[in-house]
PDB file of C-alpha atoms in Angstrom:
ATOM      1  CA  MET A   1    -145.596  61.955  26.583  1.00 56.00           C
ATOM      2  CA  LEU A   2    -148.051  64.700  25.850  1.00 65.00           C
ATOM      3  CA  PRO A   3    -146.804  68.269  25.579  1.00 72.00           C
ATOM      4  CA  ASP A   4    -147.227  70.291  28.800  1.00 70.00           C
ATOM      5  CA  ARG A   5    -149.839  72.461  27.064  1.00 71.00           C
ATOM      6  CA  LEU A   6    -152.053  69.358  26.890  1.00 68.00           C
ATOM      7  CA  SER A   7    -151.091  67.277  29.924  1.00 66.00           C
ATOM      8  CA  LYS A   8    -150.928  70.177  32.404  1.00 67.00           C
ATOM      9  CA  GLY A   9    -153.350  72.500  30.716  1.00 66.00           C
ATOM     10  CA  MET A  10    -156.153  71.669  28.305  1.00 67.00           C
ATOM     11  CA  THR A  11    -156.686  68.061  29.447  1.00 69.00           C
ATOM     12  CA  SER A  12    -155.658  68.426  33.074  1.00 71.00           C
ATOM     13  CA  LEU A  13    -158.045  66.986  35.645  1.00 74.00           C
ATOM     14  CA  LEU A  14    -156.751  69.059  38.544  1.00 79.00           C
ATOM     15  CA  PRO A  15    -159.494  70.562  40.722  1.00 84.00           C
ATOM     16  CA  GLY A  16    -160.574  74.172  40.710  1.00 83.00           C
ATOM     17  CA  THR A  17    -160.339  74.887  36.988  1.00 84.00           C
ATOM     18  CA  ASP A  18    -163.083  74.819  34.377  1.00 88.00           C
ATOM     19  CA  HIS A  19    -162.428  72.612  31.334  1.00 86.00           C
ATOM     20  CA  LEU A  20    -164.328  72.051  28.129  1.00 88.00           C
ATOM     21  CA  ALA A  21    -165.594  68.499  27.690  1.00 91.00           C
ATOM     22  CA  THR A  22    -167.773  66.330  25.524  1.00 95.00           C
ATOM     23  CA  VAL A  23    -170.260  64.389  27.624  1.00 96.00           C
ATOM     24  CA  ILE A  24    -171.590  61.017  26.498  1.00 97.00           C
ATOM     25  CA  GLU A  25    -174.584  60.336  28.680  1.00 96.00           C
ATOM     26  CA  TYR A  26    -176.197  56.917  29.201  1.00 96.00           C
ATOM     27  CA  THR A  27    -178.021  55.020  31.920  1.00 97.00           C
ATOM     28  CA  VAL A  28    -176.709  51.698  33.244  1.00 97.00           C
ATOM     29  CA  LEU A  29    -179.642  49.437  34.073  1.00 97.00           C
ATOM     30  CA  SER A  30    -179.732  46.926  36.934  1.00 96.00           C
ATOM     31  CA  ASP A  31    -179.034  43.984  34.568  1.00 96.00           C
ATOM     32  CA  GLY A  32    -175.937  45.627  33.054  1.00 96.00           C
ATOM     33  CA  ASN A  33    -177.608  46.747  29.849  1.00 96.00           C
ATOM     34  CA  PHE A  34    -177.647  50.438  29.149  1.00 95.00           C
ATOM     35  CA  ARG A  35    -180.005  52.992  27.722  1.00 97.00           C
ATOM     36  CA  PRO A  36    -178.468  55.656  25.456  1.00 96.00           C
ATOM     37  CA  GLY A  37    -178.775  59.287  26.425  1.00 96.00           C
ATOM     38  CA  ASN A  38    -177.372  62.376  24.773  1.00 97.00           C
ATOM     39  CA  ILE A  39    -174.028  63.682  23.594  1.00 98.00           C
ATOM     40  CA  TYR A  40    -173.286  67.310  24.347  1.00 97.00           C
ATOM     41  CA  ARG A  41    -170.586  69.834  25.137  1.00 97.00           C
ATOM     42  CA  ALA A  42    -170.110  70.985  28.703  1.00 95.00           C
ATOM     43  CA  VAL A  43    -167.846  72.831  31.072  1.00 93.00           C
ATOM     44  CA  VAL A  44    -166.608  70.608  33.883  1.00 90.00           C
ATOM     45  CA  ALA A  45    -164.788  71.458  37.095  1.00 89.00           C
ATOM     46  CA  ASN A  46    -163.307  68.751  39.294  1.00 88.00           C
ATOM     47  CA  LYS A  47    -163.940  69.236  42.996  1.00 90.00           C
ATOM     48  CA  ALA A  48    -161.135  67.013  44.314  1.00 92.00           C
ATOM     49  CA  LYS A  49    -157.936  65.247  43.338  1.00 90.00           C
ATOM     50  CA  LEU A  50    -158.183  61.585  44.299  1.00 91.00           C
ATOM     51  CA  VAL A  51    -155.374  59.070  44.754  1.00 90.00           C
ATOM     52  CA  TYR A  52    -156.031  55.777  42.931  1.00 88.00           C
ATOM     53  CA  GLU A  53    -154.576  53.584  45.679  1.00 90.00           C
ATOM     54  CA  GLU A  54    -156.522  55.243  48.537  1.00 93.00           C
ATOM     55  CA  THR A  55    -159.774  55.405  46.597  1.00 94.00           C
ATOM     56  CA  GLY A  56    -159.478  51.846  45.289  1.00 93.00           C
ATOM     57  CA  ASP A  57    -158.718  50.437  48.740  1.00 93.00           C
ATOM     58  CA  TRP A  58    -161.810  52.184  50.135  1.00 95.00           C
ATOM     59  CA  LEU A  59    -164.047  50.988  47.288  1.00 95.00           C
ATOM     60  CA  GLU A  60    -162.803  47.422  47.861  1.00 93.00           C
ATOM     61  CA  GLY A  61    -163.496  47.639  51.622  1.00 93.00           C
ATOM     62  CA  LYS A  62    -159.809  47.535  52.610  1.00 94.00           C
ATOM     63  CA  SER A  63    -159.593  50.996  54.194  1.00 94.00           C
ATOM     64  CA  PRO A  64    -161.786  53.822  55.480  1.00 95.00           C
ATOM     65  CA  VAL A  65    -163.190  56.598  53.297  1.00 96.00           C
ATOM     66  CA  PRO A  66    -160.339  58.892  52.175  1.00 95.00           C
ATOM     67  CA  ALA A  67    -160.511  62.288  53.904  1.00 95.00           C
ATOM     68  CA  ILE A  68    -160.989  64.222  50.658  1.00 94.00           C
ATOM     69  CA  VAL A  69    -163.974  62.041  49.733  1.00 95.00           C
ATOM     70  CA  GLY A  70    -165.667  62.900  53.016  1.00 93.00           C
ATOM     71  CA  ASP A  71    -164.787  66.589  52.690  1.00 94.00           C
ATOM     72  CA  VAL A  72    -166.502  67.171  49.321  1.00 94.00           C
ATOM     73  CA  SER A  73    -170.286  67.162  49.496  1.00 95.00           C
ATOM     74  CA  GLY A  74    -171.861  64.379  47.414  1.00 95.00           C
ATOM     75  CA  LEU A  75    -168.529  62.879  46.276  1.00 96.00           C
ATOM     76  CA  LYS A  76    -168.865  59.657  48.291  1.00 97.00           C
ATOM     77  CA  GLU A  77    -172.324  58.973  46.861  1.00 97.00           C
ATOM     78  CA  GLN A  78    -171.159  59.751  43.312  1.00 96.00           C
ATOM     79  CA  LEU A  79    -168.168  57.392  43.577  1.00 96.00           C
ATOM     80  CA  LEU A  80    -170.328  54.586  44.976  1.00 97.00           C
ATOM     81  CA  LEU A  81    -172.851  55.080  42.163  1.00 96.00           C
ATOM     82  CA  GLN A  82    -170.117  54.974  39.517  1.00 95.00           C
ATOM     83  CA  THR A  83    -168.595  51.868  41.109  1.00 95.00           C
ATOM     84  CA  GLU A  84    -171.951  50.081  41.004  1.00 96.00           C
ATOM     85  CA  ALA A  85    -172.339  51.008  37.326  1.00 96.00           C
ATOM     86  CA  ILE A  86    -168.855  49.578  36.635  1.00 94.00           C
ATOM     87  CA  ARG A  87    -169.743  46.324  38.406  1.00 94.00           C
ATOM     88  CA  ARG A  88    -172.962  45.943  36.411  1.00 96.00           C
ATOM     89  CA  LEU A  89    -171.274  46.652  33.073  1.00 95.00           C
ATOM     90  CA  LYS A  90    -168.376  44.258  33.797  1.00 93.00           C
ATOM     91  CA  LYS A  91    -170.757  41.483  34.847  1.00 95.00           C
ATOM     92  CA  LYS A  92    -172.782  41.896  31.662  1.00 96.00           C
ATOM     93  CA  ARG A  93    -169.637  41.875  29.498  1.00 95.00           C
ATOM     94  CA  ARG A  94    -168.409  38.642  31.162  1.00 94.00           C
ATOM     95  CA  GLU A  95    -171.822  37.018  30.612  1.00 96.00           C
ATOM     96  CA  GLN A  96    -171.533  37.915  26.921  1.00 96.00           C
ATOM     97  CA  GLY A  97    -168.079  36.328  26.675  1.00 95.00           C
ATOM     98  CA  ALA A  98    -165.863  39.410  26.703  1.00 94.00           C
ATOM     99  CA  LEU A  99    -162.164  38.844  27.161  1.00 89.00           C
ATOM    100  CA  GLU A 100    -160.500  40.489  30.137  1.00 82.00           C
ATOM    101  CA  LEU A 101    -157.029  41.659  29.282  1.00 81.00           C
ATOM    102  CA  ASN A 102    -154.689  42.815  31.999  1.00 78.00           C
ATOM    103  CA  THR A 103    -152.039  45.326  31.133  1.00 79.00           C
ATOM    104  CA  ILE A 104    -149.105  46.189  33.332  1.00 80.00           C
ATOM    105  CA  GLU A 105    -148.164  49.779  34.025  1.00 81.00           C
ATOM    106  CA  ALA A 106    -144.625  50.019  35.331  1.00 84.00           C
ATOM    107  CA  GLN A 107    -142.550  52.956  36.509  1.00 86.00           C
ATOM    108  CA  ALA A 108    -138.762  52.756  36.415  1.00 88.00           C
ATOM    109  CA  VAL A 109    -136.770  53.577  39.550  1.00 90.00           C
ATOM    110  CA  VAL A 110    -133.620  55.233  38.227  1.00 91.00           C
ATOM    111  CA  GLU A 111    -130.362  55.715  40.163  1.00 89.00           C
ATOM    112  CA  GLU A 112    -128.465  59.013  40.044  1.00 88.00           C
ATOM    113  CA  ASP A 113    -126.083  57.498  37.497  1.00 90.00           C
ATOM    114  CA  GLY A 114    -128.995  56.776  35.165  1.00 88.00           C
ATOM    115  CA  LEU A 115    -129.179  53.014  35.800  1.00 90.00           C
ATOM    116  CA  VAL A 116    -132.584  51.466  36.284  1.00 90.00           C
ATOM    117  CA  ARG A 117    -132.630  49.932  39.768  1.00 89.00           C
ATOM    118  CA  ASP A 118    -136.162  48.595  39.904  1.00 90.00           C
ATOM    119  CA  LEU A 119    -139.616  48.637  38.358  1.00 88.00           C
ATOM    120  CA  ILE A 120    -142.686  49.590  40.351  1.00 87.00           C
ATOM    121  CA  ILE A 121    -145.822  47.847  39.073  1.00 86.00           C
ATOM    122  CA  GLN A 122    -149.099  49.730  39.523  1.00 81.00           C
ATOM    123  CA  ARG A 123    -151.598  47.521  41.353  1.00 81.00           C
ATOM    124  CA  GLN A 124    -154.998  47.339  39.646  1.00 82.00           C
ATOM    125  CA  ASN A 125    -157.997  48.176  41.824  1.00 83.00           C
ATOM    126  CA  MET A 126    -161.585  49.460  41.543  1.00 83.00           C
ATOM    127  CA  ALA A 127    -160.375  53.023  41.081  1.00 82.00           C
ATOM    128  CA  ARG A 128    -158.339  52.044  38.006  1.00 78.00           C
ATOM    129  CA  CYS A 129    -161.179  50.274  36.135  1.00 73.00           C
TER     130      CYS A 129
END
């Protein structure tokens, strides 16, 4: 685990706080190739905290747009644009023979006595790409 200073502070993605970042800019073309852009420092501020399961279900057409996505101006369009870029890049990688490795992220369900009762497996979806 990261120290709180990092996980809850310097690298936190919670909305409403400015954070220093390094931006790597590039353009994803319609065929899945990309055109390099620039690398630069920036100050970023997240506008919303999204939930992977809700966002992924919406992006996969399994549920309606999450309320927070509709509440933040331009967020829906940005997420759809990023999802299309992901699809193009993944398709290109598959065409070039890339391996797709699936990893499992599990969270232990612990009883009061400290015994592990169960494991909850995180379901992969479009929001977790």
